[in-house]
mmCIF file of C-alpha atoms in Angstrom:
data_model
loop_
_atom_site.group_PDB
_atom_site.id
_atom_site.type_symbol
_atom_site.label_atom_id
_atom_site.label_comp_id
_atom_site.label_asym_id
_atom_site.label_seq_id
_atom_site.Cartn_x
_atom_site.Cartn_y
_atom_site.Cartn_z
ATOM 1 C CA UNK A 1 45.786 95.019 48.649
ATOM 2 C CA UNK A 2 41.965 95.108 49.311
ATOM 3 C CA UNK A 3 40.922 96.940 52.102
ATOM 4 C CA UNK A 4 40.311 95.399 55.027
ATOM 5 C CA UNK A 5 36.639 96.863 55.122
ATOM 6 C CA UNK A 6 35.706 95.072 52.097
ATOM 7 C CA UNK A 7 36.552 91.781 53.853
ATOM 8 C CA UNK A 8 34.643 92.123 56.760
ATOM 9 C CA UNK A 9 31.828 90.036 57.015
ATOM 10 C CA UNK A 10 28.411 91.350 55.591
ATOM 11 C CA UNK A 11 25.117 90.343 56.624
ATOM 12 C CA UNK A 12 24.305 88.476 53.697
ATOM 13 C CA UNK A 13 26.797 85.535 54.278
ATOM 14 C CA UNK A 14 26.048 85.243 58.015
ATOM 15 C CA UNK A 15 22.463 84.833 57.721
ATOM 16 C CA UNK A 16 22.053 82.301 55.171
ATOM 17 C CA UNK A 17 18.671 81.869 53.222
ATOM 18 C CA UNK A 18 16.817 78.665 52.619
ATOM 19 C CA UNK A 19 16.730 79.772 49.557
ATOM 20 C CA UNK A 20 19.057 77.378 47.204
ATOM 21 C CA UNK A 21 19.737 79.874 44.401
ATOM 22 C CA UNK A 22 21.085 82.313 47.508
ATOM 23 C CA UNK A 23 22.644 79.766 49.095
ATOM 24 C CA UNK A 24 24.391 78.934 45.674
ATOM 25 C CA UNK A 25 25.249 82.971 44.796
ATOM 26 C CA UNK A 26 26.831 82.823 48.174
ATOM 27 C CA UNK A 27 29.510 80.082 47.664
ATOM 28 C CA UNK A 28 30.361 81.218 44.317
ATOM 29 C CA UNK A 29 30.263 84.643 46.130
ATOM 30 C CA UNK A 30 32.596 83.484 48.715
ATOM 31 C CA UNK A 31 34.832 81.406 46.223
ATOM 32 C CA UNK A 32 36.100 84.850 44.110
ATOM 33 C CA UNK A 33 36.687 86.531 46.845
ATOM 34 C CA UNK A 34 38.976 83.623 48.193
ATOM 35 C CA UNK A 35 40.371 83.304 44.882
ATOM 36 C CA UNK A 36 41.206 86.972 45.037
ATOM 37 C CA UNK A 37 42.791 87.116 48.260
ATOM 38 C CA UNK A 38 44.895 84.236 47.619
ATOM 39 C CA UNK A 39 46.007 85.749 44.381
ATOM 40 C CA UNK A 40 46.902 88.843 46.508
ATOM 41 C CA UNK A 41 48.593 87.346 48.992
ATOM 42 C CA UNK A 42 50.612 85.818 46.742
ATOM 43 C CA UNK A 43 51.423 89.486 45.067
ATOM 44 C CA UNK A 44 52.670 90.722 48.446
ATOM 45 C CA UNK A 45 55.715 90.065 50.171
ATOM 46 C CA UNK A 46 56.042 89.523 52.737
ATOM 47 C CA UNK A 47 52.736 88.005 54.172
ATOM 48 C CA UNK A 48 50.395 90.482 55.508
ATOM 49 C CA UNK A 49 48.634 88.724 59.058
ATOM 50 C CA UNK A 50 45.666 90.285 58.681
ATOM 51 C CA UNK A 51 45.491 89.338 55.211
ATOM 52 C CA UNK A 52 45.808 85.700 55.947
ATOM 53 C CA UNK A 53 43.379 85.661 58.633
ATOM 54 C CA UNK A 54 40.936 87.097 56.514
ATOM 55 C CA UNK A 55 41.612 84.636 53.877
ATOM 56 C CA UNK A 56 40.950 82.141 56.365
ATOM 57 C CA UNK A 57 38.047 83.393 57.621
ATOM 58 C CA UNK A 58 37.123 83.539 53.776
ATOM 59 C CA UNK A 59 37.543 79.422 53.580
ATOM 60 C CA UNK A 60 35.526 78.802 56.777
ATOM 61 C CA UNK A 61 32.587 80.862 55.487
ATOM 62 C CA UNK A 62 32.939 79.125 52.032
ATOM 63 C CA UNK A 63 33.284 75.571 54.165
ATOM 64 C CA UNK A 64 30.156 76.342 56.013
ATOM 65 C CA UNK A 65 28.280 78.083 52.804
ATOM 66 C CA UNK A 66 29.316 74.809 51.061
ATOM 67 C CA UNK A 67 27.903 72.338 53.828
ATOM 68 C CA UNK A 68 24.478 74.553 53.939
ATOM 69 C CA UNK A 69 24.438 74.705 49.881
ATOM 70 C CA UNK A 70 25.005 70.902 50.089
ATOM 71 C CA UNK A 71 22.300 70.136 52.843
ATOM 72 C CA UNK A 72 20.373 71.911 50.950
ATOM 73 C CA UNK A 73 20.980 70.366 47.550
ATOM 74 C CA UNK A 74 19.945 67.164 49.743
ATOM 75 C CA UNK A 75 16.943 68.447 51.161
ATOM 76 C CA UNK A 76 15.907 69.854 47.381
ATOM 77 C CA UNK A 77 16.591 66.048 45.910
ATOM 78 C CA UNK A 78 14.324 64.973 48.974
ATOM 79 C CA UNK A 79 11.601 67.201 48.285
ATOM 80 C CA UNK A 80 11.425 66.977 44.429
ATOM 81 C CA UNK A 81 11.490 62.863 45.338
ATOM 82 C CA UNK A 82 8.623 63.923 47.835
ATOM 83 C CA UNK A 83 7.185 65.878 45.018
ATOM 84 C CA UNK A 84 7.753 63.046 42.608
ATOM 85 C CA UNK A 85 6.103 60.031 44.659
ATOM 86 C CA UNK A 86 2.884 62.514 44.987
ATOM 87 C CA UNK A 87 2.523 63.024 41.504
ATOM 88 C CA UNK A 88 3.176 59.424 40.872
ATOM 89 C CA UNK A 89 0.223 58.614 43.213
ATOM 90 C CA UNK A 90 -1.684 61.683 41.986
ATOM 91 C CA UNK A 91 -1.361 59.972 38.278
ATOM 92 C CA UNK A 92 -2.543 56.422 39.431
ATOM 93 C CA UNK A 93 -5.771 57.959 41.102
ATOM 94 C CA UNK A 94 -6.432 59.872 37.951
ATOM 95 C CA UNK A 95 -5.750 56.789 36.437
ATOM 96 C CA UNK A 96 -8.120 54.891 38.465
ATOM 97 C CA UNK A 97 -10.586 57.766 38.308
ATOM 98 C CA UNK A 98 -10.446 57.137 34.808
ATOM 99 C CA UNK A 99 -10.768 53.680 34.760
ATOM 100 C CA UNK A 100 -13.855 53.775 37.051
ATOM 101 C CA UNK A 101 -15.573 56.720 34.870
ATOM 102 C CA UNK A 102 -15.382 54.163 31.903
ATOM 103 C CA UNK A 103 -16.724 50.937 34.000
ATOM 104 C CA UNK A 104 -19.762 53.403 35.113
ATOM 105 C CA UNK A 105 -20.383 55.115 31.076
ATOM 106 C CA UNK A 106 -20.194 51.426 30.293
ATOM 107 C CA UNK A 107 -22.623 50.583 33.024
ATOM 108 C CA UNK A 108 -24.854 52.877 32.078
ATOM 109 C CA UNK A 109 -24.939 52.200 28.763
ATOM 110 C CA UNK A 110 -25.818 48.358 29.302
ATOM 111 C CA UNK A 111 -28.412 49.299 31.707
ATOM 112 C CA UNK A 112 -30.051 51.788 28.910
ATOM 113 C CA UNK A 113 -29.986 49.072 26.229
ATOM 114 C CA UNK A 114 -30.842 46.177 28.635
ATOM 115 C CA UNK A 115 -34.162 44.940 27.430
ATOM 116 C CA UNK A 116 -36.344 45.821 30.217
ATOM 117 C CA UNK A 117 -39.607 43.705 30.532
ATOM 118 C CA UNK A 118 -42.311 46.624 29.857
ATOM 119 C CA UNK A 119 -40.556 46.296 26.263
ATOM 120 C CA UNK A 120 -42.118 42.902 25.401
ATOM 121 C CA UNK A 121 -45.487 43.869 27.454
ATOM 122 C CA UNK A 122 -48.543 43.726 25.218
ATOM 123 C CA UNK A 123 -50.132 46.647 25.755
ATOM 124 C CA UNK A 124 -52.025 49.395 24.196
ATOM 125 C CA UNK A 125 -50.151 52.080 22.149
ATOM 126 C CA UNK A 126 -49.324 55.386 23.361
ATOM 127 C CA UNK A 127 -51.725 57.080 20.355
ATOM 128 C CA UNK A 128 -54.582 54.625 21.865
ATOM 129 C CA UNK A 129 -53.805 55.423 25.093
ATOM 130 C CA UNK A 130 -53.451 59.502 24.989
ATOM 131 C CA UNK A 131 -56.978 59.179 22.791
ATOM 132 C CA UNK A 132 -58.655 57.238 26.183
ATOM 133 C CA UNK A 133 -57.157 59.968 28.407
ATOM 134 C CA UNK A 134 -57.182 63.309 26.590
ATOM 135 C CA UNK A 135 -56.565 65.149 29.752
ATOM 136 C CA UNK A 136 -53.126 63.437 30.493
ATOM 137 C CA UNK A 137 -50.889 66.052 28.635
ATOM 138 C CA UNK A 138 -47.026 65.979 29.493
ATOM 139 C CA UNK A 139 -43.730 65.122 27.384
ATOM 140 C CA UNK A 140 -41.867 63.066 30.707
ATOM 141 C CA UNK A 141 -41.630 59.511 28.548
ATOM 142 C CA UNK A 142 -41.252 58.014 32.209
ATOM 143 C CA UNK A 143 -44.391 59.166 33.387
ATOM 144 C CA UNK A 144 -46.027 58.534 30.424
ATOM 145 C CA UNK A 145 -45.009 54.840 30.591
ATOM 146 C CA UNK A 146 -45.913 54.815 34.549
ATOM 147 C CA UNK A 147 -49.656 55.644 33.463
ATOM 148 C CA UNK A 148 -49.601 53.699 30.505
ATOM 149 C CA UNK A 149 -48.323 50.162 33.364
ATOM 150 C CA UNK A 150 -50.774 51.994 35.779
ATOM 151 C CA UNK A 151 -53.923 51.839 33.270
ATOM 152 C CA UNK A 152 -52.452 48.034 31.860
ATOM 153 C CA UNK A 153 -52.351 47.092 35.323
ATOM 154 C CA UNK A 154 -56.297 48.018 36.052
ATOM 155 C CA UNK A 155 -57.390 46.715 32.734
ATOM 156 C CA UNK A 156 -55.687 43.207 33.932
ATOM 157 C CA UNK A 157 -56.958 42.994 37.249
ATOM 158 C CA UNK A 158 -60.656 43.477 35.808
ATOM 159 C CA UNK A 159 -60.172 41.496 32.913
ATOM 160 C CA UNK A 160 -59.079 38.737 35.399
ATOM 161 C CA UNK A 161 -61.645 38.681 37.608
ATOM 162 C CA UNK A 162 -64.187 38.809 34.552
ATOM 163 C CA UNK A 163 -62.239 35.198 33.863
ATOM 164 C CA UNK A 164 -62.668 34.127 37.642
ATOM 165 C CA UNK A 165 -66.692 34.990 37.358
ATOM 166 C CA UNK A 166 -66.750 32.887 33.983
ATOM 167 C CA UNK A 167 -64.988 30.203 35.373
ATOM 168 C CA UNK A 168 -67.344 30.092 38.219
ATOM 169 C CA UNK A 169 -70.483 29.998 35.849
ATOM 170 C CA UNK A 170 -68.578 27.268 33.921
ATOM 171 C CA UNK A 171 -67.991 25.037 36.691
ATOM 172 C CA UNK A 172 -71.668 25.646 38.115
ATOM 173 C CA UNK A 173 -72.737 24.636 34.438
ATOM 174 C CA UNK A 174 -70.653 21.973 34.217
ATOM 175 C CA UNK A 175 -72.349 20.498 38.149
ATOM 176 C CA UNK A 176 -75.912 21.439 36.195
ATOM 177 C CA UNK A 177 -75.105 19.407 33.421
ATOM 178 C CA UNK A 178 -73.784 16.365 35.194
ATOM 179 C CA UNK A 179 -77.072 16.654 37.387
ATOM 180 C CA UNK A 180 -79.433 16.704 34.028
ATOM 181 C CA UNK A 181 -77.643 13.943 32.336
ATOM 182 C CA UNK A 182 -77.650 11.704 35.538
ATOM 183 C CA UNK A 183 -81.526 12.506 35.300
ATOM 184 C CA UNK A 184 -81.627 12.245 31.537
ATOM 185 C CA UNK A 185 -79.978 8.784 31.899
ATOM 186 C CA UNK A 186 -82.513 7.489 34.866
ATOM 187 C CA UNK A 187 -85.533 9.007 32.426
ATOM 188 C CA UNK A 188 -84.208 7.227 29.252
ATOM 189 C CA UNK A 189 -84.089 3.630 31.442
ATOM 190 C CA UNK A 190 -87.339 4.282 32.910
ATOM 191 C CA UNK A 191 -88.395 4.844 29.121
ATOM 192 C CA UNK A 192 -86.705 2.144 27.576
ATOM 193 C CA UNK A 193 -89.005 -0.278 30.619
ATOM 194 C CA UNK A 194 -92.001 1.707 29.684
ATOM 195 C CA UNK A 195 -91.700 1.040 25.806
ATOM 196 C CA UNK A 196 -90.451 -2.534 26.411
ATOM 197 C CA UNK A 197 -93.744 -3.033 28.616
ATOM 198 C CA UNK A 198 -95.661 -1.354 26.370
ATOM 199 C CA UNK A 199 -94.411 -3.740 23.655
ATOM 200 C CA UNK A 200 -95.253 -6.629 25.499
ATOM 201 C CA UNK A 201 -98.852 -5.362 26.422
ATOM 202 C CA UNK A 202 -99.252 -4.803 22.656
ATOM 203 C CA UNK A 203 -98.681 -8.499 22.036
ATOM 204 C CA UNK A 204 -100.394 -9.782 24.611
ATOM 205 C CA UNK A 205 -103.325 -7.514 24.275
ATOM 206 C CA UNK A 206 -105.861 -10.519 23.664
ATOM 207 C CA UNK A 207 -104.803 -12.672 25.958
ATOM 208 C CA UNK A 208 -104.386 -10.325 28.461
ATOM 209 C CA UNK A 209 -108.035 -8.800 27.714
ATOM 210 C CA UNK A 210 -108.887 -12.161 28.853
ATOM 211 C CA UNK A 211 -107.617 -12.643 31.888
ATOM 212 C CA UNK A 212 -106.666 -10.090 34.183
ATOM 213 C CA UNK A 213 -104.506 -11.832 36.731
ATOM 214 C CA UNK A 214 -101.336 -13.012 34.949
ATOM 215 C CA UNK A 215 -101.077 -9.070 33.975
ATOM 216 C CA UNK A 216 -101.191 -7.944 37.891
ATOM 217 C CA UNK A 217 -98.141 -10.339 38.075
ATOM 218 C CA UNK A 218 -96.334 -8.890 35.141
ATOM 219 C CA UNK A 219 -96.551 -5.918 36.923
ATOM 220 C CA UNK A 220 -95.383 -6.907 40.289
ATOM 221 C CA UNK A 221 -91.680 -7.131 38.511
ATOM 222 C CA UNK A 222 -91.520 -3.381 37.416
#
């Protein structure tokens, strides 16, 4: 029979780890030596009391071992279910991570083909306008394009007020030429009565060298 020393409790089944492989060595720990004393008990005759109260302090350490290794089987299914539902949310945020690095690459690229309105600008070209400033010297496109809107700007602006001050002269032309033809049309009637006088004077130029008065009242009417 197995001494009784061997059966005593030991440390290691009393104070039973979190730990689910220990708590699993433990019960099948538990269960051989419970199988053995049984089998022992049934080799002796007759039945030693010590023996049996061992063996059933063996089955309440296996019942207990059991109900920690099964709490603990539990509490494992919870956690790898905890563990689960957090890499299930993990994977949708990559997934919408993902999604919303493609909708801004996409983005992007629409915004660098969009066709901007500097692109149908008429303007100089970038050979003309380096050659009118020699001294701008630099290989940023941007700011190359920000001088180039700069200059197209101030080339604009004068040009348009160049078209305001010939506007100006064309509408102060256009008063000076109303004024002459209004004067041009009063000097053409006044000629038109001086030749048609002078046509009459031409045919009356005997009679008239004659007498005087009738050509005082000619005159009275123009």
């Amino acid at each position: 029979m197995e001494n009784l020393e061997t059966l005593e409790p030991s440390n290691q089944y009393i104070s039973i780890e979190n730990n689910q492989e220990k708590v699993f060595d433990t019960c099948l720990d538990l269960s051989k030596k419970a199988r053995k004393q049984c089998h022992q008990l049934l080799d002796y005759y007759p039945v030693d009391s010590k023996a049996k109260t061992q063996l059933m302090t063996l089955i309440t350490r296996l019942r207990a071992a059991n109900r920690v290794a099964y709490l603990e089987a539990r509490a494992s299914k919870q956690e790898t279910q905890r563990a689960r539902q957090s890499l299930d949310q993990k994977h949708v945020q990559l997934q919408n991570l993902y999604y919303e690095q493609q909708h801004i690459l996409a983005t992007i690229k629409a915004c660098e083909t969009f066709p901007t309105m500097y692109n149908s600008l008429s303007m100089i070209s970038e050979e003309e306008f380096l050659a009118l400033h020699p001294n701008f010297n630099t290989t940023d496109q941007h700011a190359l394009m920000l001088a180039r809107l700069s200059y197209e700007k101030k080339e604009r602006e004068n040009l348009e007020k160049v078209r305001r001050d010939l506007l100006k002269q064309k509408s102060e032309l256009i008063s000076q030429n109303k004024t002459h033809k209004e004067d041009l049309e009063t000097l053409d009637f006044q000629l038109k009565n001086f030749i048609r006088v002078s046509h009459f004077f031409y045919l009356n130029r005997s009679y008239l060298s004659k007498n005087a008065e009738p050509l005082q009242e000619f005159m009275k009417k123009y």
